[in-house]
Coordinates of C-alpha atoms (C1' of nucleotides) in Angstrom, one line a residue:
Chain A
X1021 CA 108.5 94.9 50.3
X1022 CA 105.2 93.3 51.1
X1023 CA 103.0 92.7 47.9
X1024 CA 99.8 92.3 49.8
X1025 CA 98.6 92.4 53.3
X1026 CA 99.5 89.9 56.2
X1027 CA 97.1 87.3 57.4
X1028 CA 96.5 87.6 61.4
X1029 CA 98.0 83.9 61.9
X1030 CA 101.1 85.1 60.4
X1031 CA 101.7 88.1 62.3
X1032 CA 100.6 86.2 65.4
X1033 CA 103.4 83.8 64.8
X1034 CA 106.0 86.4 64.2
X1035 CA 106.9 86.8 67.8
X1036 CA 107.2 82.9 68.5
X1037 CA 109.8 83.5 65.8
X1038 CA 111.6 86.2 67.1
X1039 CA 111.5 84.3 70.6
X1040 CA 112.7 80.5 69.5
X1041 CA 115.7 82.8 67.1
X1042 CA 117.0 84.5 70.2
X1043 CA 117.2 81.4 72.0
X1044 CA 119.4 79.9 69.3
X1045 CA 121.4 83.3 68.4
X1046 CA 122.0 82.7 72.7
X1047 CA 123.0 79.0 72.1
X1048 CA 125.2 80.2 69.2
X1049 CA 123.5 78.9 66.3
X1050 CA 124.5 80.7 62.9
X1051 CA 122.2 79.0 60.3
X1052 CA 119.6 76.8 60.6
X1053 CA 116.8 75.1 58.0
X1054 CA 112.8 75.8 57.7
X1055 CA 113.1 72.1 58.7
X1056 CA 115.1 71.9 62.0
X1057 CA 113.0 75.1 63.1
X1058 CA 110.2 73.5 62.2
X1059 CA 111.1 70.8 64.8
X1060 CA 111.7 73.2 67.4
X1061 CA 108.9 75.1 66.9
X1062 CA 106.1 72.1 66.6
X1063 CA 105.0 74.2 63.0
X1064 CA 106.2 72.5 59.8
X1065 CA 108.6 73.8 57.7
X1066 CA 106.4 74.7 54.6
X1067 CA 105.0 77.6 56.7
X1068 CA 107.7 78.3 57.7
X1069 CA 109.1 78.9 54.5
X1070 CA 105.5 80.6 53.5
X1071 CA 105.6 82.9 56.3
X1072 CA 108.9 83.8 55.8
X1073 CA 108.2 84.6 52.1
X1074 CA 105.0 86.9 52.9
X1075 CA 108.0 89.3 53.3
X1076 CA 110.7 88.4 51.1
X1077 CA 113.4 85.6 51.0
X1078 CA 115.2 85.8 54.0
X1079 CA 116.8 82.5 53.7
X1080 CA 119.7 80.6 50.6
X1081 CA 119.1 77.8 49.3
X1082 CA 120.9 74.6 49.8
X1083 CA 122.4 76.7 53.5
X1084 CA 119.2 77.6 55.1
X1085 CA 118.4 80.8 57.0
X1086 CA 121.1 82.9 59.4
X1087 CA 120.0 82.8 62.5
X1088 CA 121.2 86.1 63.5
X1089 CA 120.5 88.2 60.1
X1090 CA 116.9 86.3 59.6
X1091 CA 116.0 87.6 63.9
X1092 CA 117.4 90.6 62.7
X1093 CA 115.0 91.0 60.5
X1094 CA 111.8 90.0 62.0
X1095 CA 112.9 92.4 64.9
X1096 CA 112.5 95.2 61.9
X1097 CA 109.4 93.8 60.7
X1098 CA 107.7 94.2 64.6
X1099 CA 109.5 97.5 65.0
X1100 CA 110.8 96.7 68.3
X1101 CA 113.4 99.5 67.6
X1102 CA 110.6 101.7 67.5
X1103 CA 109.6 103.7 71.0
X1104 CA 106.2 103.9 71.4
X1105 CA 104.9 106.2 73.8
X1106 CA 102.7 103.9 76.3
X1107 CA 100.5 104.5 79.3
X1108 CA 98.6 102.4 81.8
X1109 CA 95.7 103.0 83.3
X1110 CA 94.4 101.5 86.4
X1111 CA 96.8 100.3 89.1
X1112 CA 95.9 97.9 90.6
X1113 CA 97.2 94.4 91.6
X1114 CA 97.1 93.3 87.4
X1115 CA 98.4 96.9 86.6
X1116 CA 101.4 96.9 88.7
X1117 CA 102.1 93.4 87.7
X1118 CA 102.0 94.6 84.0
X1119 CA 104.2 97.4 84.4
X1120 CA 106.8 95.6 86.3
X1121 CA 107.0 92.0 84.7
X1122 CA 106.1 92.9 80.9
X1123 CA 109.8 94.4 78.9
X1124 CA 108.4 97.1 76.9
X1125 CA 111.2 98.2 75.6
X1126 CA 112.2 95.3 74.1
X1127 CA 109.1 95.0 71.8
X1128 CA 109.5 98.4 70.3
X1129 CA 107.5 100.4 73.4
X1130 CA 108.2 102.6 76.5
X1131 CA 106.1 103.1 79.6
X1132 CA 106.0 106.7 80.4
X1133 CA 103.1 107.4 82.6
X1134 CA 100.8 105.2 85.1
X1135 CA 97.7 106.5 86.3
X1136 CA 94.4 105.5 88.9
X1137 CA 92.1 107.2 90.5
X1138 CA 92.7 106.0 93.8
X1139 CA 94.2 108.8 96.4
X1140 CA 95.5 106.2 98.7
X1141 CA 98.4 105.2 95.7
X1142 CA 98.6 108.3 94.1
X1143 CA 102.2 109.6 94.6
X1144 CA 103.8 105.9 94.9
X1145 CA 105.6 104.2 92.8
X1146 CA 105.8 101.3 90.2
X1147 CA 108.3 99.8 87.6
X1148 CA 110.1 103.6 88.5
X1149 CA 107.4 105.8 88.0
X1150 CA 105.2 107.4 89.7
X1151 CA 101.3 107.0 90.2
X1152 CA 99.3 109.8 88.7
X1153 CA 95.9 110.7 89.3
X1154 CA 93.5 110.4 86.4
X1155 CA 93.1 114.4 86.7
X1156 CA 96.3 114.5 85.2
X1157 CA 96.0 112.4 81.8
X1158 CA 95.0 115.3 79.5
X1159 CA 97.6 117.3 80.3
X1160 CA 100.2 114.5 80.0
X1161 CA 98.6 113.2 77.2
X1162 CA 99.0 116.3 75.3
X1163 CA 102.8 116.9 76.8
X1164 CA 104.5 113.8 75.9
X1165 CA 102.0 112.7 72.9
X1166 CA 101.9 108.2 74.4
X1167 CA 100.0 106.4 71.4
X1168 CA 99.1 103.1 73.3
X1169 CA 97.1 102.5 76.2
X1170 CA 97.0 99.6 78.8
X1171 CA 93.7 99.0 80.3
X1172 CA 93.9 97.5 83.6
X1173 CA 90.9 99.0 84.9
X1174 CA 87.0 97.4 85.7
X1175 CA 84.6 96.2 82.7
X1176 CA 82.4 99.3 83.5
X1177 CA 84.8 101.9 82.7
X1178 CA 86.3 100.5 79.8
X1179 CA 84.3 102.1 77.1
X1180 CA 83.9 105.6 78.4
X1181 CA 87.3 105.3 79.3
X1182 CA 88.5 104.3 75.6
X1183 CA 86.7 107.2 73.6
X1184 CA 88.1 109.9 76.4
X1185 CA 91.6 108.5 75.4
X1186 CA 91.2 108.3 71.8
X1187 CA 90.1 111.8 72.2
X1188 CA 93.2 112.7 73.4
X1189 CA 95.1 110.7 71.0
X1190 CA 95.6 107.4 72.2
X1191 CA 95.0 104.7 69.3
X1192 CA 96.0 101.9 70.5
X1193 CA 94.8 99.9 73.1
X1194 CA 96.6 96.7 75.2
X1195 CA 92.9 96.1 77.0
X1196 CA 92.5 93.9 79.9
X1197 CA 89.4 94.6 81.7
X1198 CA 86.9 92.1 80.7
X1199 CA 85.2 93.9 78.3
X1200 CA 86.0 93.7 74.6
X1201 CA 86.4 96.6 73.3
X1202 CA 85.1 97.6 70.2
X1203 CA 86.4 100.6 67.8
X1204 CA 84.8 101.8 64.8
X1205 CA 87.6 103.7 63.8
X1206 CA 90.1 101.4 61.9
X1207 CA 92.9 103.6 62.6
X1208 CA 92.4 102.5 66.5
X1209 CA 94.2 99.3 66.9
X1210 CA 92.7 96.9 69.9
X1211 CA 94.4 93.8 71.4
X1212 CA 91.8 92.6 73.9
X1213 CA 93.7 89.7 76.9
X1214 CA 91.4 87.9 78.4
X1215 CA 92.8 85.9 81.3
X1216 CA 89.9 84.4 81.8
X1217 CA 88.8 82.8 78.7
X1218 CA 92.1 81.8 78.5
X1219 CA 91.5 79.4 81.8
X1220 CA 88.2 78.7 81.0
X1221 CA 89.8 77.1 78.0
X1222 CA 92.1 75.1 79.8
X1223 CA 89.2 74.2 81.9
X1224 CA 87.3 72.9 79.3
X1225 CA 90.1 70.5 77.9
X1226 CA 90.9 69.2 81.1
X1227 CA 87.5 67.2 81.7
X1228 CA 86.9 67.1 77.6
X1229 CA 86.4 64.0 77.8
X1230 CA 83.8 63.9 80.5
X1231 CA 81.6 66.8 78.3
X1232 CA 82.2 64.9 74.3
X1233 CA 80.4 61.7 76.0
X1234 CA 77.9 63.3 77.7
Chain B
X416 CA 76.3 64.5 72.7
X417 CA 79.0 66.0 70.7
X418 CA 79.2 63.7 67.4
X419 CA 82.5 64.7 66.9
X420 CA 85.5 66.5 68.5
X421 CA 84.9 70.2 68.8
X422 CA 87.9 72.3 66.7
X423 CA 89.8 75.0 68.3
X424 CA 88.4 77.7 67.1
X425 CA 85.0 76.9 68.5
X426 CA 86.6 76.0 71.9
X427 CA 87.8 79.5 72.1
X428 CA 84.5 81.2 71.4
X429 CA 82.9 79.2 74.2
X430 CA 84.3 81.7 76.8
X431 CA 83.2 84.9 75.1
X432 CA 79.6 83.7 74.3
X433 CA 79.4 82.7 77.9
X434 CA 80.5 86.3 78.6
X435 CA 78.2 88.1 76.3
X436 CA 75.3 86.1 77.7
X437 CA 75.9 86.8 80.9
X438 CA 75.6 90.5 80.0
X439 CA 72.5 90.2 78.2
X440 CA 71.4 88.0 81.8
X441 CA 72.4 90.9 83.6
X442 CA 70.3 93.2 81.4
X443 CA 67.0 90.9 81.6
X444 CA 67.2 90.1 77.7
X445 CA 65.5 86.8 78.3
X446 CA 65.5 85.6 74.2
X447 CA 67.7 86.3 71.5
X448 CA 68.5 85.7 67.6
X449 CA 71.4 84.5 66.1
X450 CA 71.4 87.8 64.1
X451 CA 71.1 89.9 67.1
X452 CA 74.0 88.0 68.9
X453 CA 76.0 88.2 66.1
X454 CA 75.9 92.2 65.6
X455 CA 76.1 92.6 69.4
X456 CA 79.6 90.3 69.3
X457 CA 80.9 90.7 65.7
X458 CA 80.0 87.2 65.0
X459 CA 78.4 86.1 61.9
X460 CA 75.2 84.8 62.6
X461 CA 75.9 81.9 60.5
X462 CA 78.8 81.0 62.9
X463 CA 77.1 81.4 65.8
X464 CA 74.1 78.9 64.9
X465 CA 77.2 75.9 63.8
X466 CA 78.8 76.9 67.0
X467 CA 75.4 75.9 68.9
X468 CA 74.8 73.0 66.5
X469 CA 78.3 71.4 67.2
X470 CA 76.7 70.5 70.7
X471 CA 73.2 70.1 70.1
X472 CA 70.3 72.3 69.2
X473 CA 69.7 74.6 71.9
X474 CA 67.4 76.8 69.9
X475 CA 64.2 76.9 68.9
X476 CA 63.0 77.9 65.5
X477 CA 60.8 81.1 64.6
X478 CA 62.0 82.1 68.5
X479 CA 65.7 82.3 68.7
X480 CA 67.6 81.2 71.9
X481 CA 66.4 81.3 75.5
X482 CA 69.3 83.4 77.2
X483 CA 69.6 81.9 80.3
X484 CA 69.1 78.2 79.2
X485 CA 72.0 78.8 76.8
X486 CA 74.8 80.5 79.1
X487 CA 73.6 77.2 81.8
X488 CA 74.4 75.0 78.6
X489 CA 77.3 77.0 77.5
X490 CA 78.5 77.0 81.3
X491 CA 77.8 73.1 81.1
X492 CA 80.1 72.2 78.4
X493 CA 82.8 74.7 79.8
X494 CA 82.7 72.9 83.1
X495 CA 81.9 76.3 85.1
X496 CA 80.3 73.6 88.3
X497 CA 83.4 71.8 88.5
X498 CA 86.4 72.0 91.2
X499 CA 89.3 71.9 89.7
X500 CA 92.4 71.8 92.0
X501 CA 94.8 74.8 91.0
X502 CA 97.9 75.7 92.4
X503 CA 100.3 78.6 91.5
X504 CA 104.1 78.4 91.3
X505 CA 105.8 81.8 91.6
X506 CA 104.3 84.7 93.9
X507 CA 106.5 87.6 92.4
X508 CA 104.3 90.2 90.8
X509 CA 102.9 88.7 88.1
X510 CA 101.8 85.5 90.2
X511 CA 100.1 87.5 92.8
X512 CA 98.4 89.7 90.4
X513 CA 97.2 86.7 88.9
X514 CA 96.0 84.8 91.9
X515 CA 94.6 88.1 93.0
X516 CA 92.7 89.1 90.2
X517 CA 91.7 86.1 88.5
X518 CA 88.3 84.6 89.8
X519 CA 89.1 81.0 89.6
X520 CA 85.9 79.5 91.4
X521 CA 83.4 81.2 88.5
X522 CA 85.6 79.3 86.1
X523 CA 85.5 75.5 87.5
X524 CA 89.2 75.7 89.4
X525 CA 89.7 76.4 92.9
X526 CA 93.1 77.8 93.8
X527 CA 94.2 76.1 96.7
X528 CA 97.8 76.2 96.9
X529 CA 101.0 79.1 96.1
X530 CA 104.6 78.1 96.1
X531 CA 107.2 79.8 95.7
X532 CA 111.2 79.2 96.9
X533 CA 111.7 82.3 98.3
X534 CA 112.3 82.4 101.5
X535 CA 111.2 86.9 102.2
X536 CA 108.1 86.1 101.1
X537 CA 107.0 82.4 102.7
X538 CA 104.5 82.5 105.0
X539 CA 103.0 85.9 103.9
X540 CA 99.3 85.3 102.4
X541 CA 98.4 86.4 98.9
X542 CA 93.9 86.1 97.9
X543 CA 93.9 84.2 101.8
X544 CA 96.6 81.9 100.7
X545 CA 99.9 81.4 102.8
X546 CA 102.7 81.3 100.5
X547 CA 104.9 77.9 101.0
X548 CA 108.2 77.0 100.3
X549 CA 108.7 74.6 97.0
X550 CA 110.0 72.0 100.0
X551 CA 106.2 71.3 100.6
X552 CA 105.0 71.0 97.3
X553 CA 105.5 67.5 97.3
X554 CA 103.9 66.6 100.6
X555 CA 100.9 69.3 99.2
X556 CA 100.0 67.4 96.3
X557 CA 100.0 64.2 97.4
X558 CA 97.2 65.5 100.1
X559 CA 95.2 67.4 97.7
X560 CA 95.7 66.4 94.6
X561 CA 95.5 69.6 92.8
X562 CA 95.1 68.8 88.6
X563 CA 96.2 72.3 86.7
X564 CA 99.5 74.4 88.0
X565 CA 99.9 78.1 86.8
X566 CA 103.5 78.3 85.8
X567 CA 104.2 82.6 87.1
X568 CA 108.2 81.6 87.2
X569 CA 111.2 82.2 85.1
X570 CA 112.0 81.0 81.4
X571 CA 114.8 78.6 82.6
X572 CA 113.4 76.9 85.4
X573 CA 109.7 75.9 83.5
X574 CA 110.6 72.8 82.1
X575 CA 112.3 71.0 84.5
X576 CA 109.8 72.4 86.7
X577 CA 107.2 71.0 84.6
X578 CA 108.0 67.8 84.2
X579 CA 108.1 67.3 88.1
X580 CA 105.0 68.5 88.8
X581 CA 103.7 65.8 86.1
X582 CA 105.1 63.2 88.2
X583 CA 103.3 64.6 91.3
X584 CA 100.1 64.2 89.4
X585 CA 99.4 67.2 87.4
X586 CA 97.9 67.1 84.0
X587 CA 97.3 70.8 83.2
X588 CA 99.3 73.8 82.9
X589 CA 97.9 77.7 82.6
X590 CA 101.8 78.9 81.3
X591 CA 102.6 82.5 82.0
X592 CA 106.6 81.5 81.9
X593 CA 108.3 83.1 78.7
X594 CA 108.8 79.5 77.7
X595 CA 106.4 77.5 75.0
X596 CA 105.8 74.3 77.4
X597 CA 105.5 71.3 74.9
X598 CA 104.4 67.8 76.6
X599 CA 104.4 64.4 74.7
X600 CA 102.2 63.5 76.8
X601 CA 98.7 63.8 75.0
X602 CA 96.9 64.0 78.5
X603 CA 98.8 67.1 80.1
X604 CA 96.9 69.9 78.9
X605 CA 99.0 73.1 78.2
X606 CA 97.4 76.6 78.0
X607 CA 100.4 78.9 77.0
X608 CA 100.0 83.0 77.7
X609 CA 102.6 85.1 76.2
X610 CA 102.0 88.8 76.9
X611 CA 104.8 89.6 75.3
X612 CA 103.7 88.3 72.0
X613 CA 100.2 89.9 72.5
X614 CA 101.8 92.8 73.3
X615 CA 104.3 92.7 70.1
X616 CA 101.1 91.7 67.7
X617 CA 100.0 95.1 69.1
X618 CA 102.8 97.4 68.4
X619 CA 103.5 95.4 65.1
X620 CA 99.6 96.4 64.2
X621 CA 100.6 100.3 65.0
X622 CA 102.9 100.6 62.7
X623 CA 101.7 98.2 60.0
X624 CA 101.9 100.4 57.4
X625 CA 105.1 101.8 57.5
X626 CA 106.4 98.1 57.2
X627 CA 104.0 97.2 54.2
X628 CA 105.6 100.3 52.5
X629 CA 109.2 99.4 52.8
Chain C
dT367 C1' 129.7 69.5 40.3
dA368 C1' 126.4 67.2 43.6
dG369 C1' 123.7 67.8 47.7
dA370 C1' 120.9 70.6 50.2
dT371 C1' 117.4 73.7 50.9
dT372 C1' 114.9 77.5 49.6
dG373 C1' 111.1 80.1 47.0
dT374 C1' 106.9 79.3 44.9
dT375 C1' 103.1 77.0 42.8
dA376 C1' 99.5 73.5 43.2
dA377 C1' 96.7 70.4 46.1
dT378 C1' 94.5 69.7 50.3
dC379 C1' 92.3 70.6 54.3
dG380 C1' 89.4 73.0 57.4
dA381 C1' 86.7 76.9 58.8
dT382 C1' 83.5 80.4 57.6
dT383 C1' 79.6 82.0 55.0
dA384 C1' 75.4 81.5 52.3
dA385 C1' 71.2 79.3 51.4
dC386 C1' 67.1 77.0 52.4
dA387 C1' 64.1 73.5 54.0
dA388 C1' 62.2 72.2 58.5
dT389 C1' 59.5 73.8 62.2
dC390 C1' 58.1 76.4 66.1
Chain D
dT458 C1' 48.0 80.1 59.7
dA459 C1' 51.9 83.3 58.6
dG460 C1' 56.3 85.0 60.0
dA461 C1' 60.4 84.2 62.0
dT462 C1' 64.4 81.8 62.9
dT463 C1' 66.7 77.6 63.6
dG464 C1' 69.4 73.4 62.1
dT465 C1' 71.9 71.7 58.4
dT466 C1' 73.6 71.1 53.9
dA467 C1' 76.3 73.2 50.1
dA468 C1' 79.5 76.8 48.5
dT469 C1' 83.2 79.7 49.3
dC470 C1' 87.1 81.3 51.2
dG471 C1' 91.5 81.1 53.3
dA472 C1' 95.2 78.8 55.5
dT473 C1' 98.2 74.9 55.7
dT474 C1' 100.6 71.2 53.5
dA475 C1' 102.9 68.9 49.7
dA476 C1' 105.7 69.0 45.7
dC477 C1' 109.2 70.5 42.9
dA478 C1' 111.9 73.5 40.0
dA479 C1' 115.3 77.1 40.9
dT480 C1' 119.7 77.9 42.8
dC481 C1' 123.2 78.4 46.3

DNA sequence: TAGATTGTTAATCGATTAACAATC
DNA sequence: TAGATTGTTAATCGATTAACAATC
């Protein structure tokens, strides 16, 4: 379908999409133009239209696009009816948080296994399963095959930790200890969080002002 | 200083070279190249030296960059010494992970206030802060004046929410709510985290090639 | 049919990379 | 001084915006 391969600021705009169209499928909108989304969305309706396009024409012309068919279809395209087998590592306050606020299973994933090596949790329970102690990853790992791995653990174990798991099959990686993890392999995808620059940005605008007159 | 407003882009790299030169801190690396920067954080060297350049020159040529001058710089222009007034809205999991986990005071906020309106968990302390009902947020800000709120609430209740706390005075918000918070007002600051995009961009990545074969 | 809105090409804008003179 | 590496200008690349013919 694609002729050629998708620019990052595309795909990173795909779930915005998908978000904003479930609102309006909720609100019970059936069709709506590049240029009323556009609105919404603070993006302007010739990338909308161009991003659209990187995967075919979704929309009709002189109508617009259906709201229903066009979510429908960007759903596909992120492969949230896909179950991907995930596991998280490290569970700690940010862990546990992870595992019970994020939906996997709405964005194409399912959380099958938790694991840290702390005794004193071991056994208890998060988002309905159960802790497991780092012992047990290899043998879980090769039982029930999970392809992605969330990395809640500290900056120093984050490498080691990375090439044991890729080792066992893991490649792909939801990291956020604050380390950026970096993977030779290109079949190993990363998505590195950082909560931290992320306030640190925020920081920064706030006393802008303050810092460009310096 | 700065001769002209700093783009985006650069903003965002501001964090992660103040990261990385930390490490090399830690590690007693006491100068370094542009080249050896840029291998080390998959930066070209060319970028990091107009990076650099967009605030001054803080090199030194035939010598490279003095590591510890240039993360105090860096650390400058990010605003690491300052006190920013934070408080958090919403201490279900999410919010106390985040208040937990996140060192605000190395990044120039202070956390100094959580709200939340249930009643179970008020009063109970999350990182040595009681947790107070939304009753007192009003009296609370008007005493400390607190500048950046981190939105950990649901979808629905973030922009009316929003908007009241930019009557009591706050002009920047670190948004973990599922909702993209969009102020007309050009001096309110919005930081917008999605985990569930990141985590979508992610899975979408894992199975990339099925899709571009459709 | 006429009006609307897409799909798509061309023009613009901005960010990254390359190159090199300045200089430590 | 000679070698190294910056600061900065120019060239390239890619992403966004504008324009318009195609078409529903």
């Amino acid at each position: 379908m694609a002729k050629q391969a998708i620019s990052t600021p595309v795909i990173r705009r795909l779930p915005r999409y998908y978000r904003f169209l479930g609102d309006l499928e909720r609100e019970h909108v059936e069709r709506i133009s590049s240029r009323e989304l556009a609105q919404r969305m603070g993006f302007s309706a010739s990338q909308i239209r161009q991003d659209f396009n990187c995967f075919g024409g979704f929309g009709q012309q002189g109508y617009g696009y259906h709201v229903k068919e066009l979510r429908e279809m960007i759903g596909k395209i992120l492969g949230v009816q896909e179950h991907t087998g995930v596991i998280l590592i490290g569970a700690g306050n940010l862990g546990k948080a992870i595992a019970a606020h994020v939906d996997f299973e709405k964005r194409g994933c399912k959380l099958i296994g938790i694991f840290d090596n702390n005794p004193l949790i071991q056994g208890t329970s998060t988002a309905n399963l159960p802790i497991m102690p780092m012992e047990s990853l290899q043998t879980f790992c090769e039982l029930h095959c999970p392809q992605v791995a969330v990395l809640c653990i500290p900056k120093d174990a984050a490498q080691q930790l990375a090439d044991q798991l890729i080792a066992l099959g893991i490649n792909g990686f939801w990291n956020f200890s604050h380390f950026d993890l970096r993977i030779n392999n290109p079949d190993v995808i990363v998505e590195n969080v950082h909560l931290g620059d992320s306030l640190m940005t925020l920081a920064y605008c706030m006393h802008r002002n303050e810092v460009e007159t310096l």
